[in-house]
Amino acid sequence: MMRCEQARELITALLDNELERSERGAIDAHLKVCGDCARAFEQEGVLKRRIQLAARQMSAPAELRRTVEEKAIAEMPAAGWAKRYLAAWSAWRWRNIFSEATLPAWRRGLVATILLVIASTVMYTQWRTEKENSIGLAALNTHVSIISGKTTLLRAVNLPAMRQELAHAVGDRFKPVVLDLSVSKLYPVAGFVQSIEGRDLLVTVYQGDGPAITCFTFIGSEADAPHDAERFFDAESGINYLSFMRGDLTGVLHREGEVICLLVSKMAPAELLAVLRGKSAHA
């Protein structure tokens, strides 16, 4: 008479059709009289079918495959069969991870679980980063569109009237920050309203002899700066400035009264910060 311990060891082989006829007959007889082993057999069979379905539907890029392999190996215990087993994965083709001949069902379940956790973490982190940086990154794209000529500017003739129109366009909830950049020979030439994910931004373009500067005024917080922004505290004014770069573009963000002011330019960070400090006055 087969014992439960023996039956449990043969369940995976039974599902994988790897048993001899005599062994199959013995375990079939045991499963008919042992409810616990029968439930274990059914549960492992369900898991096996789900994993096979997931494997057929799954398509992972090479970078994610490497991340999964490295993460799985790094997080397993330093010794034992598990780490040695996982260390060999990187030499296999991706489809072999889920092949029936490679891993028993419960081990394929472990692999699937690791994949889901890592993939979910990667996607959530990417989503969170993109959401946090949406204002800053969109501002950079807007500046590029302006200086490249893709965005057509309607040049202002009456600057006070332009600023009043911008404020009126957002229900007078806030006004554009006014910058006196005449020392740098830069002057406001145009303005418009931009909406990013339902948030209104008042955009003012400064042009002249030096690199153009685009000023974005909006209701927000310092959290709208990219997560890698460098912080500089100006003790004289008591203002925190957050500076970041993407390629040859620089962004400097700070709070101005009740609003956030974000400047974008091709100036170096130190130069743009020097232009901004002491030059702004909320209109």
Coordinates of C-alpha atoms in Angstrom, one line a residue:
M1 CA 0.0 0.0 0.0
M2 CA 1.5 3.4 -1.0
R3 CA 2.0 5.9 1.7
C4 CA 1.1 9.6 1.4
E5 CA 4.8 10.7 1.5
Q6 CA 5.5 8.5 -1.5
A7 CA 2.4 9.7 -3.4
R8 CA 3.3 13.4 -2.9
E9 CA 6.7 12.7 -4.4
L10 CA 5.1 11.2 -7.5
I11 CA 2.3 13.7 -8.1
T12 CA 4.4 16.0 -10.3
A13 CA 5.8 13.1 -12.3
L14 CA 2.2 11.8 -12.8
L15 CA 1.1 15.2 -14.1
D16 CA 4.1 15.3 -16.4
N17 CA 3.4 11.8 -17.6
E18 CA 6.8 10.5 -16.5
L19 CA 5.7 7.4 -14.5
E20 CA 6.0 3.8 -15.3
R21 CA 2.8 1.8 -15.7
S22 CA 3.2 0.1 -12.3
E23 CA 3.9 3.4 -10.5
R24 CA 0.9 5.0 -12.2
G25 CA -1.4 2.2 -11.1
A26 CA -0.2 2.4 -7.6
I27 CA -0.7 6.2 -7.2
D28 CA -4.0 6.1 -9.0
A29 CA -5.2 3.6 -6.5
H30 CA -3.9 5.7 -3.6
L31 CA -5.6 8.9 -4.9
K32 CA -9.0 7.1 -5.0
V33 CA -8.8 6.4 -1.2
C34 CA -6.8 9.4 0.1
G35 CA -8.7 12.7 0.0
D36 CA -5.7 14.8 1.0
C37 CA -3.5 13.5 -1.8
A38 CA -6.3 13.8 -4.3
R39 CA -6.7 17.5 -3.4
A40 CA -3.0 18.0 -3.7
F41 CA -3.0 16.4 -7.1
E42 CA -5.9 18.6 -8.3
Q43 CA -4.3 21.8 -6.9
E44 CA -1.0 21.1 -8.6
G45 CA -2.8 20.2 -11.8
V46 CA -4.7 23.6 -11.8
L47 CA -1.4 25.4 -11.1
K48 CA 0.3 23.5 -14.0
R49 CA -2.5 24.5 -16.5
R50 CA -2.4 28.2 -15.4
I51 CA 1.4 28.4 -15.7
Q52 CA 1.3 26.8 -19.2
L53 CA -1.4 29.4 -20.2
A54 CA 0.7 32.2 -18.8
A55 CA 3.8 31.0 -20.6
R56 CA 2.1 30.9 -23.9
Q57 CA 0.8 34.4 -23.5
M58 CA 4.0 35.9 -22.0
S59 CA 6.5 37.9 -24.1
A60 CA 9.3 39.5 -22.2
P61 CA 12.0 41.8 -23.6
A62 CA 15.7 40.9 -23.2
E63 CA 16.3 43.5 -20.5
L64 CA 13.4 42.3 -18.4
R65 CA 14.7 38.7 -18.8
R66 CA 18.1 39.7 -17.5
T67 CA 16.5 41.6 -14.6
V68 CA 14.4 38.7 -13.6
E69 CA 17.4 36.3 -13.7
E70 CA 19.7 38.6 -11.7
K71 CA 17.0 39.5 -9.2
A72 CA 15.9 35.9 -8.6
I73 CA 19.5 34.8 -8.1
A74 CA 20.4 37.7 -5.8
E75 CA 17.4 37.3 -3.5
M76 CA 17.7 33.5 -3.0
P77 CA 19.7 32.2 0.0
A78 CA 23.5 32.2 -0.4
A79 CA 23.7 28.4 -0.3
G80 CA 21.5 25.5 -1.3
W81 CA 20.0 23.9 -4.4
A82 CA 17.8 26.9 -5.1
K83 CA 20.6 29.4 -5.9
R84 CA 22.6 26.8 -7.8
Y85 CA 19.5 26.0 -9.8
L86 CA 18.7 29.6 -10.5
A87 CA 22.2 30.5 -11.5
A88 CA 22.0 28.1 -14.4
W89 CA 19.0 29.9 -15.9
S90 CA 21.0 32.6 -17.7
A91 CA 22.5 29.9 -19.9
W92 CA 19.1 28.6 -21.0
R93 CA 16.7 30.0 -23.6
W94 CA 13.7 31.9 -22.1
R95 CA 11.1 29.4 -23.2
N96 CA 12.9 26.6 -21.3
I97 CA 12.1 28.2 -18.0
F98 CA 8.5 27.2 -18.4
S99 CA 9.0 23.9 -20.2
E100 CA 7.4 20.9 -18.6
A101 CA 10.7 18.9 -18.9
T102 CA 12.7 21.6 -17.1
L103 CA 10.9 22.4 -13.8
P104 CA 8.2 20.7 -11.8
A105 CA 4.9 22.5 -11.5
W106 CA 5.5 24.1 -8.1
R107 CA 8.9 25.4 -9.2
R108 CA 7.4 26.9 -12.3
G109 CA 4.9 28.5 -10.0
L110 CA 7.7 30.1 -8.0
V111 CA 9.3 31.4 -11.2
A112 CA 5.9 32.9 -12.4
T113 CA 5.4 34.5 -9.0
I114 CA 8.9 36.1 -9.1
L115 CA 8.2 37.3 -12.7
L116 CA 4.9 38.9 -11.7
V117 CA 6.4 40.7 -8.7
I118 CA 9.3 42.1 -10.6
A119 CA 7.3 43.1 -13.6
S120 CA 4.7 44.8 -11.5
T121 CA 7.4 46.7 -9.6
V122 CA 9.1 47.8 -12.8
M123 CA 5.8 49.0 -14.3
Y124 CA 4.6 50.8 -11.2
T125 CA 8.0 52.5 -10.7
Q126 CA 8.0 53.7 -14.3
W127 CA 4.4 54.9 -14.1
R128 CA 5.1 56.7 -10.8
T129 CA 8.2 58.4 -12.2
E130 CA 6.5 59.5 -15.4
K131 CA 3.5 60.9 -13.5
E132 CA 5.8 62.8 -11.0
N133 CA 7.9 64.2 -13.8
S134 CA 5.0 65.0 -16.2
I135 CA 5.1 68.7 -15.7
G136 CA 8.9 69.1 -15.9
L137 CA 9.3 66.8 -18.9
A138 CA 6.4 68.4 -20.8
A139 CA 7.9 71.8 -20.1
L140 CA 11.2 70.7 -21.7
N141 CA 9.3 69.4 -24.8
T142 CA 7.4 72.7 -25.0
H143 CA 10.6 74.7 -25.0
V144 CA 12.1 72.5 -27.7
S145 CA 9.0 73.0 -29.8
I146 CA 9.2 76.8 -29.3
I147 CA 12.9 77.3 -30.2
S148 CA 12.7 74.9 -33.1
G149 CA 9.8 76.9 -34.6
K150 CA 7.3 74.1 -34.4
T151 CA 5.1 76.1 -32.1
T152 CA 3.9 79.3 -33.8
L153 CA 4.1 82.3 -31.4
L154 CA 1.7 85.2 -31.6
R155 CA 4.0 88.0 -30.5
A156 CA 2.5 90.4 -27.9
V157 CA 2.2 94.1 -28.6
N158 CA 0.8 95.0 -25.2
L159 CA 2.5 93.0 -22.5
P160 CA 0.2 94.0 -19.6
A161 CA -2.8 93.1 -21.7
M162 CA -1.2 89.7 -22.6
R163 CA -0.6 88.9 -19.0
Q164 CA -4.2 89.9 -18.1
E165 CA -5.5 87.7 -20.9
L166 CA -3.4 84.7 -19.6
A167 CA -4.8 85.1 -16.1
H168 CA -8.3 85.5 -17.4
A169 CA -7.9 82.2 -19.4
V170 CA -7.5 80.3 -16.2
G171 CA -10.3 82.0 -14.4
D172 CA -8.0 84.5 -12.7
R173 CA -7.0 81.7 -10.3
F174 CA -3.4 82.9 -10.7
K175 CA -1.2 85.2 -12.8
P176 CA 2.0 84.7 -14.8
V177 CA 5.3 85.3 -12.9
V178 CA 7.0 88.4 -14.4
L179 CA 10.7 88.3 -14.9
D180 CA 12.9 91.3 -15.6
L181 CA 15.7 89.8 -17.7
S182 CA 16.8 93.0 -19.4
V183 CA 20.2 92.8 -17.9
S184 CA 20.7 89.5 -19.9
K185 CA 19.1 91.2 -22.9
L186 CA 16.1 88.9 -22.9
Y187 CA 12.5 90.2 -23.1
P188 CA 9.0 88.7 -23.1
V189 CA 7.7 88.3 -26.6
A190 CA 4.8 85.9 -26.4
G191 CA 2.6 84.0 -24.0
F192 CA 0.0 81.2 -24.1
V193 CA -1.9 78.7 -21.9
Q194 CA -0.9 75.0 -21.9
S195 CA -2.8 72.2 -20.3
I196 CA -0.9 69.1 -19.0
E197 CA -3.0 66.3 -17.5
G198 CA -5.7 68.7 -16.7
R199 CA -3.4 71.2 -15.1
D200 CA -3.2 74.7 -16.5
L201 CA 0.2 76.4 -17.1
L202 CA 0.8 80.0 -18.1
V203 CA 3.7 80.1 -20.6
T204 CA 5.8 83.2 -21.2
V205 CA 8.6 83.2 -23.8
Y206 CA 11.7 85.4 -23.4
Q207 CA 13.9 86.0 -26.3
G208 CA 16.8 88.3 -27.2
D209 CA 20.6 88.1 -27.6
G210 CA 21.2 85.0 -25.4
P211 CA 19.6 81.6 -25.3
A212 CA 15.8 81.8 -25.1
I213 CA 14.0 81.2 -21.8
T214 CA 10.5 79.8 -21.4
C215 CA 8.8 80.5 -18.1
F216 CA 6.0 78.3 -16.9
T217 CA 3.7 79.5 -14.1
F218 CA 1.3 77.0 -12.5
I219 CA -0.3 75.9 -9.2
G220 CA 1.8 73.0 -7.8
S221 CA 4.6 72.2 -5.4
E222 CA 8.3 71.3 -5.4
A223 CA 7.2 67.7 -6.0
D224 CA 6.6 68.7 -9.6
A225 CA 10.4 68.8 -10.1
P226 CA 11.9 65.5 -11.4
H227 CA 13.0 63.2 -8.6
D228 CA 16.7 63.7 -9.5
A229 CA 16.6 67.5 -9.3
E230 CA 19.3 69.2 -7.3
R231 CA 18.2 71.5 -4.5
F232 CA 19.8 74.9 -3.8
F233 CA 18.7 77.1 -0.9
D234 CA 19.2 80.8 -1.3
A235 CA 19.7 82.1 2.3
E236 CA 19.3 85.7 1.3
S237 CA 15.8 85.3 -0.3
G238 CA 14.8 82.1 1.7
I239 CA 13.9 80.4 -1.5
N240 CA 14.5 76.8 -2.5
Y241 CA 15.6 76.3 -6.1
L242 CA 15.5 72.9 -7.8
S243 CA 17.6 72.4 -10.8
F244 CA 17.6 69.5 -13.3
M245 CA 19.0 68.7 -16.8
R246 CA 17.9 66.6 -19.7
G247 CA 20.4 66.6 -22.6
D248 CA 21.4 70.2 -23.2
L249 CA 18.3 71.7 -21.6
T250 CA 18.2 73.0 -18.0
G251 CA 15.2 73.5 -15.8
V252 CA 15.0 75.5 -12.6
L253 CA 11.9 75.4 -10.4
H254 CA 11.0 77.4 -7.4
R255 CA 7.9 78.6 -5.5
E256 CA 6.9 82.2 -6.2
G257 CA 4.2 83.3 -3.8
E258 CA 1.2 81.0 -4.3
V259 CA 2.5 79.5 -7.6
I260 CA 5.3 77.5 -9.0
C261 CA 7.7 79.1 -11.5
L262 CA 9.7 76.8 -13.8
L263 CA 12.3 78.2 -16.2
V264 CA 13.6 76.1 -19.1
S265 CA 16.6 77.1 -21.3
K266 CA 19.7 75.9 -23.0
M267 CA 21.7 77.9 -20.5
A268 CA 24.0 76.1 -18.1
P269 CA 22.4 75.4 -14.7
A270 CA 24.6 77.9 -12.8
E271 CA 23.9 80.6 -15.5
L272 CA 20.1 80.1 -15.5
L273 CA 20.1 80.1 -11.7
A274 CA 22.1 83.3 -11.6
V275 CA 19.6 84.9 -14.1
L276 CA 16.7 83.9 -12.0
R277 CA 17.9 84.8 -8.5
G278 CA 16.6 88.2 -7.5
K279 CA 15.0 88.8 -10.9
S280 CA 11.4 87.7 -10.3
A281 CA 8.4 89.6 -9.0
H282 CA 5.0 88.1 -9.0
A283 CA 2.6 90.3 -11.0

